[in-house]
Amino acid sequence: MTGYGGRRGQAERDAITVEIGYALCSALFAAAVVFGAVAGPALLFELPDTVAVLLLRTGLVLAPVLFLARVVSVLVRFQRTTQPSQPGRTSPDS
């Protein structure tokens, strides 16, 4: 349902679906890059055990946090940009 009591049209549903897909894919990519950057050296090189464990655990904590932050930020930004400032009208700067 839209904010004004009407039903969402097909274009709105498609836009939401695309935005959710973009949020998930970009978040997955960002999380993988961060995990690789943080935990990669521990997986590629022979490091002392404490350093390797610290890097792996840090990567395992940072990746999901970044994933969630990215998904939320993309979807919140999308929600703010789709609603006109006045019902039935475009925003004044368009």
Short mmCIF file of N, CA, C and O in Angstrom, two decimals:
data_model
loop_
_atom_site.label_atom_id
_atom_site.label_comp_id
_atom_site.label_asym_id
_atom_site.label_seq_id
_atom_site.Cartn_x
_atom_site.Cartn_y
_atom_site.Cartn_z
N MET A 1 0.84 -1.18 0.00
CA MET A 1 0.00 0.00 0.00
C MET A 1 0.89 1.24 0.00
O MET A 1 1.89 1.29 0.67
N THR A 2 0.45 2.25 -0.72
CA THR A 2 1.20 3.50 -0.72
C THR A 2 0.80 4.32 0.49
O THR A 2 -0.13 3.99 1.21
N GLY A 3 1.50 5.43 0.69
CA GLY A 3 1.21 6.27 1.84
C GLY A 3 -0.13 6.97 1.76
O GLY A 3 -0.62 7.51 2.73
N TYR A 4 -0.79 6.94 0.59
CA TYR A 4 -2.05 7.66 0.42
C TYR A 4 -3.24 6.71 0.30
O TYR A 4 -4.30 7.09 -0.13
N GLY A 5 -3.07 5.44 0.64
CA GLY A 5 -4.18 4.51 0.66
C GLY A 5 -4.42 3.78 -0.64
O GLY A 5 -5.27 2.90 -0.69
N GLY A 6 -3.69 4.08 -1.69
CA GLY A 6 -3.88 3.39 -2.96
C GLY A 6 -3.00 2.16 -3.06
O GLY A 6 -2.18 1.88 -2.20
N ARG A 7 -3.21 1.42 -4.13
CA ARG A 7 -2.39 0.22 -4.36
C ARG A 7 -1.16 0.60 -5.18
O ARG A 7 -1.21 1.53 -5.98
N ARG A 8 -0.09 -0.15 -5.00
CA ARG A 8 1.12 0.09 -5.78
C ARG A 8 0.91 -0.42 -7.20
O ARG A 8 0.35 -1.49 -7.40
N GLY A 9 1.40 0.34 -8.15
CA GLY A 9 1.34 -0.09 -9.53
C GLY A 9 2.48 -1.05 -9.84
O GLY A 9 3.40 -1.25 -9.04
N GLN A 10 2.43 -1.64 -11.03
CA GLN A 10 3.46 -2.59 -11.43
C GLN A 10 4.83 -1.92 -11.50
O GLN A 10 5.83 -2.52 -11.11
N ALA A 11 4.88 -0.69 -11.96
CA ALA A 11 6.17 0.01 -12.05
C ALA A 11 6.78 0.22 -10.67
O ALA A 11 8.00 0.08 -10.50
N GLU A 12 5.96 0.55 -9.69
CA GLU A 12 6.48 0.74 -8.33
C GLU A 12 6.99 -0.58 -7.76
O GLU A 12 8.03 -0.62 -7.11
N ARG A 13 6.26 -1.65 -7.98
CA ARG A 13 6.69 -2.97 -7.49
C ARG A 13 7.99 -3.40 -8.16
O ARG A 13 8.89 -3.94 -7.52
N ASP A 14 8.10 -3.13 -9.47
CA ASP A 14 9.33 -3.47 -10.18
C ASP A 14 10.50 -2.64 -9.66
O ASP A 14 11.61 -3.15 -9.50
N ALA A 15 10.26 -1.36 -9.40
CA ALA A 15 11.34 -0.50 -8.88
C ALA A 15 11.80 -0.98 -7.51
O ALA A 15 13.01 -0.99 -7.22
N ILE A 16 10.89 -1.39 -6.68
CA ILE A 16 11.25 -1.89 -5.34
C ILE A 16 12.05 -3.18 -5.47
O ILE A 16 13.06 -3.37 -4.79
N THR A 17 11.62 -4.07 -6.37
CA THR A 17 12.33 -5.33 -6.57
C THR A 17 13.75 -5.09 -7.05
O THR A 17 14.71 -5.71 -6.58
N VAL A 18 13.91 -4.19 -8.01
CA VAL A 18 15.24 -3.87 -8.53
C VAL A 18 16.11 -3.26 -7.44
O VAL A 18 17.29 -3.60 -7.30
N GLU A 19 15.54 -2.39 -6.64
CA GLU A 19 16.31 -1.74 -5.59
C GLU A 19 16.74 -2.74 -4.52
O GLU A 19 17.86 -2.66 -4.00
N ILE A 20 15.88 -3.67 -4.17
CA ILE A 20 16.26 -4.70 -3.20
C ILE A 20 17.38 -5.57 -3.77
O ILE A 20 18.35 -5.88 -3.07
N GLY A 21 17.28 -5.94 -5.03
CA GLY A 21 18.34 -6.73 -5.67
C GLY A 21 19.65 -5.98 -5.69
O GLY A 21 20.72 -6.54 -5.41
N TYR A 22 19.60 -4.68 -6.03
CA TYR A 22 20.81 -3.87 -6.03
C TYR A 22 21.41 -3.78 -4.63
O TYR A 22 22.63 -3.90 -4.46
N ALA A 23 20.56 -3.57 -3.64
CA ALA A 23 21.05 -3.46 -2.26
C ALA A 23 21.75 -4.74 -1.83
O ALA A 23 22.84 -4.71 -1.24
N LEU A 24 21.16 -5.89 -2.14
CA LEU A 24 21.75 -7.17 -1.74
C LEU A 24 23.05 -7.45 -2.49
O LEU A 24 24.04 -7.88 -1.89
N CYS A 25 23.07 -7.21 -3.79
CA CYS A 25 24.28 -7.49 -4.57
C CYS A 25 25.42 -6.57 -4.21
O CYS A 25 26.57 -7.01 -4.05
N SER A 26 25.14 -5.29 -4.07
CA SER A 26 26.22 -4.35 -3.72
C SER A 26 26.72 -4.60 -2.31
O SER A 26 27.91 -4.47 -2.03
N ALA A 27 25.82 -4.99 -1.40
CA ALA A 27 26.24 -5.29 -0.03
C ALA A 27 27.08 -6.56 0.01
O ALA A 27 28.09 -6.62 0.74
N LEU A 28 26.71 -7.56 -0.77
CA LEU A 28 27.49 -8.80 -0.82
C LEU A 28 28.89 -8.52 -1.37
O LEU A 28 29.89 -9.02 -0.84
N PHE A 29 28.97 -7.73 -2.42
CA PHE A 29 30.26 -7.39 -3.00
C PHE A 29 31.13 -6.63 -2.00
O PHE A 29 32.31 -6.94 -1.82
N ALA A 30 30.55 -5.61 -1.34
CA ALA A 30 31.32 -4.82 -0.37
C ALA A 30 31.79 -5.68 0.79
O ALA A 30 32.93 -5.56 1.24
N ALA A 31 30.93 -6.57 1.27
CA ALA A 31 31.32 -7.44 2.39
C ALA A 31 32.43 -8.40 1.97
O ALA A 31 33.36 -8.65 2.74
N ALA A 32 32.35 -8.93 0.76
CA ALA A 32 33.40 -9.84 0.28
C ALA A 32 34.74 -9.12 0.13
O ALA A 32 35.79 -9.68 0.47
N VAL A 33 34.70 -7.89 -0.37
CA VAL A 33 35.93 -7.12 -0.52
C VAL A 33 36.55 -6.83 0.85
O VAL A 33 37.77 -6.99 1.03
N VAL A 34 35.74 -6.43 1.80
CA VAL A 34 36.27 -6.14 3.14
C VAL A 34 36.81 -7.41 3.80
O VAL A 34 37.89 -7.39 4.39
N PHE A 35 36.07 -8.51 3.67
CA PHE A 35 36.57 -9.76 4.25
C PHE A 35 37.89 -10.16 3.60
O PHE A 35 38.83 -10.55 4.29
N GLY A 36 37.97 -10.04 2.29
CA GLY A 36 39.22 -10.39 1.60
C GLY A 36 40.37 -9.49 1.99
O GLY A 36 41.51 -9.95 2.13
N ALA A 37 40.10 -8.22 2.17
CA ALA A 37 41.16 -7.28 2.54
C ALA A 37 41.65 -7.52 3.97
O ALA A 37 42.84 -7.40 4.25
N VAL A 38 40.73 -7.85 4.86
CA VAL A 38 41.11 -8.03 6.27
C VAL A 38 41.64 -9.44 6.52
O VAL A 38 42.70 -9.61 7.12
N ALA A 39 40.92 -10.46 6.08
CA ALA A 39 41.30 -11.84 6.38
C ALA A 39 42.19 -12.46 5.31
O ALA A 39 42.79 -13.51 5.56
N GLY A 40 42.29 -11.84 4.16
CA GLY A 40 43.10 -12.39 3.08
C GLY A 40 44.54 -12.67 3.44
O GLY A 40 45.05 -13.76 3.13
N PRO A 41 45.22 -11.75 4.08
CA PRO A 41 46.61 -12.04 4.45
C PRO A 41 46.76 -13.26 5.35
O PRO A 41 47.73 -14.01 5.23
N ALA A 42 45.79 -13.48 6.22
CA ALA A 42 45.85 -14.65 7.10
C ALA A 42 45.67 -15.94 6.31
O ALA A 42 46.19 -16.99 6.70
N LEU A 43 44.93 -15.87 5.21
CA LEU A 43 44.69 -17.05 4.40
C LEU A 43 45.82 -17.29 3.39
O LEU A 43 46.05 -18.43 2.97
N LEU A 44 46.52 -16.24 2.99
CA LEU A 44 47.55 -16.36 1.96
C LEU A 44 48.96 -16.58 2.51
O LEU A 44 49.78 -17.23 1.87
N PHE A 45 49.23 -16.01 3.65
CA PHE A 45 50.59 -16.04 4.19
C PHE A 45 50.62 -16.82 5.51
O PHE A 45 49.62 -16.95 6.19
N GLU A 46 51.80 -17.31 5.83
CA GLU A 46 51.99 -17.95 7.13
C GLU A 46 52.27 -16.88 8.16
O GLU A 46 53.37 -16.32 8.19
N LEU A 47 51.28 -16.59 8.96
CA LEU A 47 51.41 -15.59 10.01
C LEU A 47 51.38 -16.30 11.36
O LEU A 47 50.91 -17.44 11.45
N PRO A 48 51.84 -15.62 12.40
CA PRO A 48 51.69 -16.22 13.74
C PRO A 48 50.21 -16.52 14.01
O PRO A 48 49.32 -15.82 13.54
N ASP A 49 49.99 -17.57 14.77
CA ASP A 49 48.62 -18.03 15.00
C ASP A 49 47.71 -16.95 15.57
O ASP A 49 46.57 -16.81 15.14
N THR A 50 48.19 -16.17 16.51
CA THR A 50 47.34 -15.15 17.12
C THR A 50 46.95 -14.08 16.11
O THR A 50 45.81 -13.63 16.09
N VAL A 51 47.89 -13.70 15.26
CA VAL A 51 47.60 -12.68 14.24
C VAL A 51 46.60 -13.23 13.22
O VAL A 51 45.65 -12.55 12.83
N ALA A 52 46.82 -14.47 12.79
CA ALA A 52 45.92 -15.07 11.81
C ALA A 52 44.50 -15.19 12.36
O ALA A 52 43.52 -14.87 11.67
N VAL A 53 44.38 -15.64 13.60
CA VAL A 53 43.05 -15.78 14.22
C VAL A 53 42.40 -14.41 14.38
O VAL A 53 41.20 -14.24 14.11
N LEU A 54 43.18 -13.42 14.79
CA LEU A 54 42.65 -12.06 14.96
C LEU A 54 42.14 -11.50 13.63
O LEU A 54 41.05 -10.92 13.57
N LEU A 55 42.90 -11.69 12.56
CA LEU A 55 42.48 -11.18 11.25
C LEU A 55 41.23 -11.91 10.75
O LEU A 55 40.31 -11.27 10.21
N LEU A 56 41.18 -13.21 10.92
CA LEU A 56 40.00 -13.96 10.48
C LEU A 56 38.75 -13.55 11.26
O LEU A 56 37.69 -13.33 10.67
N ARG A 57 38.88 -13.43 12.56
CA ARG A 57 37.72 -13.06 13.37
C ARG A 57 37.28 -11.63 13.08
O ARG A 57 36.08 -11.34 13.05
N THR A 58 38.24 -10.74 12.87
CA THR A 58 37.89 -9.36 12.53
C THR A 58 37.14 -9.31 11.20
O THR A 58 36.14 -8.61 11.06
N GLY A 59 37.61 -10.07 10.22
CA GLY A 59 36.92 -10.15 8.93
C GLY A 59 35.53 -10.73 9.06
O GLY A 59 34.59 -10.27 8.42
N LEU A 60 35.39 -11.75 9.91
CA LEU A 60 34.09 -12.38 10.11
C LEU A 60 33.11 -11.48 10.85
O LEU A 60 31.90 -11.68 10.77
N VAL A 61 33.60 -10.51 11.59
CA VAL A 61 32.73 -9.56 12.28
C VAL A 61 32.40 -8.38 11.36
O VAL A 61 31.25 -7.94 11.28
N LEU A 62 33.41 -7.86 10.67
CA LEU A 62 33.20 -6.68 9.84
C LEU A 62 32.32 -6.94 8.62
O LEU A 62 31.52 -6.09 8.23
N ALA A 63 32.46 -8.09 7.99
CA ALA A 63 31.73 -8.37 6.75
C ALA A 63 30.21 -8.34 6.96
O ALA A 63 29.51 -7.64 6.21
N PRO A 64 29.64 -9.04 7.94
CA PRO A 64 28.18 -8.96 8.11
C PRO A 64 27.70 -7.58 8.56
O PRO A 64 26.62 -7.15 8.17
N VAL A 65 28.51 -6.90 9.36
CA VAL A 65 28.13 -5.55 9.79
C VAL A 65 28.06 -4.62 8.59
O VAL A 65 27.09 -3.86 8.43
N LEU A 66 29.05 -4.69 7.72
CA LEU A 66 29.04 -3.87 6.51
C LEU A 66 27.89 -4.27 5.59
O LEU A 66 27.24 -3.40 5.00
N PHE A 67 27.61 -5.56 5.47
CA PHE A 67 26.50 -6.03 4.64
C PHE A 67 25.18 -5.41 5.10
O PHE A 67 24.44 -4.84 4.30
N LEU A 68 24.91 -5.50 6.39
CA LEU A 68 23.65 -4.94 6.92
C LEU A 68 23.60 -3.42 6.77
O LEU A 68 22.56 -2.87 6.40
N ALA A 69 24.71 -2.76 7.04
CA ALA A 69 24.73 -1.30 6.92
C ALA A 69 24.47 -0.87 5.48
O ALA A 69 23.74 0.10 5.23
N ARG A 70 25.05 -1.58 4.52
CA ARG A 70 24.86 -1.23 3.11
C ARG A 70 23.42 -1.46 2.66
O ARG A 70 22.82 -0.62 1.99
N VAL A 71 22.84 -2.59 3.04
CA VAL A 71 21.45 -2.88 2.66
C VAL A 71 20.52 -1.83 3.23
O VAL A 71 19.67 -1.28 2.53
N VAL A 72 20.67 -1.53 4.51
CA VAL A 72 19.80 -0.55 5.16
C VAL A 72 19.97 0.82 4.52
O VAL A 72 18.99 1.51 4.23
N SER A 73 21.21 1.25 4.27
CA SER A 73 21.42 2.59 3.72
C SER A 73 20.83 2.72 2.31
O SER A 73 20.24 3.74 1.98
N VAL A 74 20.97 1.69 1.49
CA VAL A 74 20.41 1.75 0.14
C VAL A 74 18.89 1.80 0.18
O VAL A 74 18.26 2.60 -0.51
N LEU A 75 18.28 0.95 1.01
CA LEU A 75 16.82 0.91 1.06
C LEU A 75 16.22 2.15 1.71
O LEU A 75 15.16 2.62 1.28
N VAL A 76 16.87 2.72 2.69
CA VAL A 76 16.37 3.96 3.31
C VAL A 76 16.47 5.11 2.32
O VAL A 76 15.56 5.92 2.19
N ARG A 77 17.59 5.18 1.60
CA ARG A 77 17.75 6.24 0.59
C ARG A 77 16.68 6.10 -0.50
O ARG A 77 16.10 7.09 -0.95
N PHE A 78 16.39 4.87 -0.92
CA PHE A 78 15.36 4.64 -1.93
C PHE A 78 13.99 5.06 -1.43
O PHE A 78 13.22 5.69 -2.14
N GLN A 79 13.69 4.76 -0.18
CA GLN A 79 12.39 5.11 0.40
C GLN A 79 12.21 6.62 0.43
O GLN A 79 11.14 7.13 0.15
N ARG A 80 13.26 7.35 0.77
CA ARG A 80 13.16 8.81 0.84
C ARG A 80 12.98 9.45 -0.52
O ARG A 80 12.31 10.45 -0.65
N THR A 81 13.58 8.89 -1.57
CA THR A 81 13.53 9.53 -2.88
C THR A 81 12.27 9.20 -3.66
O THR A 81 12.01 9.85 -4.66
N THR A 82 11.49 8.21 -3.26
CA THR A 82 10.34 7.82 -4.07
C THR A 82 9.07 8.57 -3.70
O THR A 82 8.11 8.53 -4.43
N GLN A 83 9.04 9.24 -2.58
CA GLN A 83 7.81 9.91 -2.15
C GLN A 83 7.86 11.40 -2.49
O GLN A 83 8.78 12.09 -2.09
N PRO A 84 6.87 11.89 -3.24
CA PRO A 84 6.85 13.32 -3.56
C PRO A 84 6.57 14.15 -2.31
O PRO A 84 6.00 13.66 -1.33
N SER A 85 6.97 15.41 -2.35
CA SER A 85 6.79 16.27 -1.19
C SER A 85 5.32 16.62 -0.96
O SER A 85 4.92 16.91 0.16
N GLN A 86 4.51 16.62 -2.02
CA GLN A 86 3.08 16.92 -1.89
C GLN A 86 2.29 15.83 -2.61
O GLN A 86 2.69 15.40 -3.69
N PRO A 87 1.19 15.40 -2.06
CA PRO A 87 0.41 14.34 -2.72
C PRO A 87 -0.03 14.75 -4.13
O PRO A 87 -0.56 15.84 -4.33
N GLY A 88 0.25 13.90 -5.09
CA GLY A 88 -0.19 14.15 -6.45
C GLY A 88 0.66 15.12 -7.22
O GLY A 88 0.37 15.45 -8.36
N ARG A 89 1.74 15.61 -6.64
CA ARG A 89 2.60 16.58 -7.34
C ARG A 89 4.05 16.13 -7.27
O ARG A 89 4.43 15.41 -6.39
N THR A 90 4.82 16.63 -8.20
CA THR A 90 6.25 16.35 -8.15
C THR A 90 6.89 17.34 -7.18
O THR A 90 6.31 18.36 -6.82
N SER A 91 8.11 17.05 -6.79
CA SER A 91 8.79 17.97 -5.88
C SER A 91 9.14 19.26 -6.63
O SER A 91 9.32 19.26 -7.84
N PRO A 92 9.26 20.37 -5.93
CA PRO A 92 9.47 21.66 -6.58
C PRO A 92 10.76 21.76 -7.39
O PRO A 92 10.84 22.52 -8.32
N ASP A 93 11.76 20.97 -7.05
CA ASP A 93 13.03 21.08 -7.75
C ASP A 93 13.11 20.17 -8.97
O ASP A 93 14.15 20.06 -9.59
N SER A 94 12.02 19.51 -9.35
CA SER A 94 12.09 18.62 -10.52
C SER A 94 11.69 19.35 -11.79
O SER A 94 11.12 20.37 -11.82
#
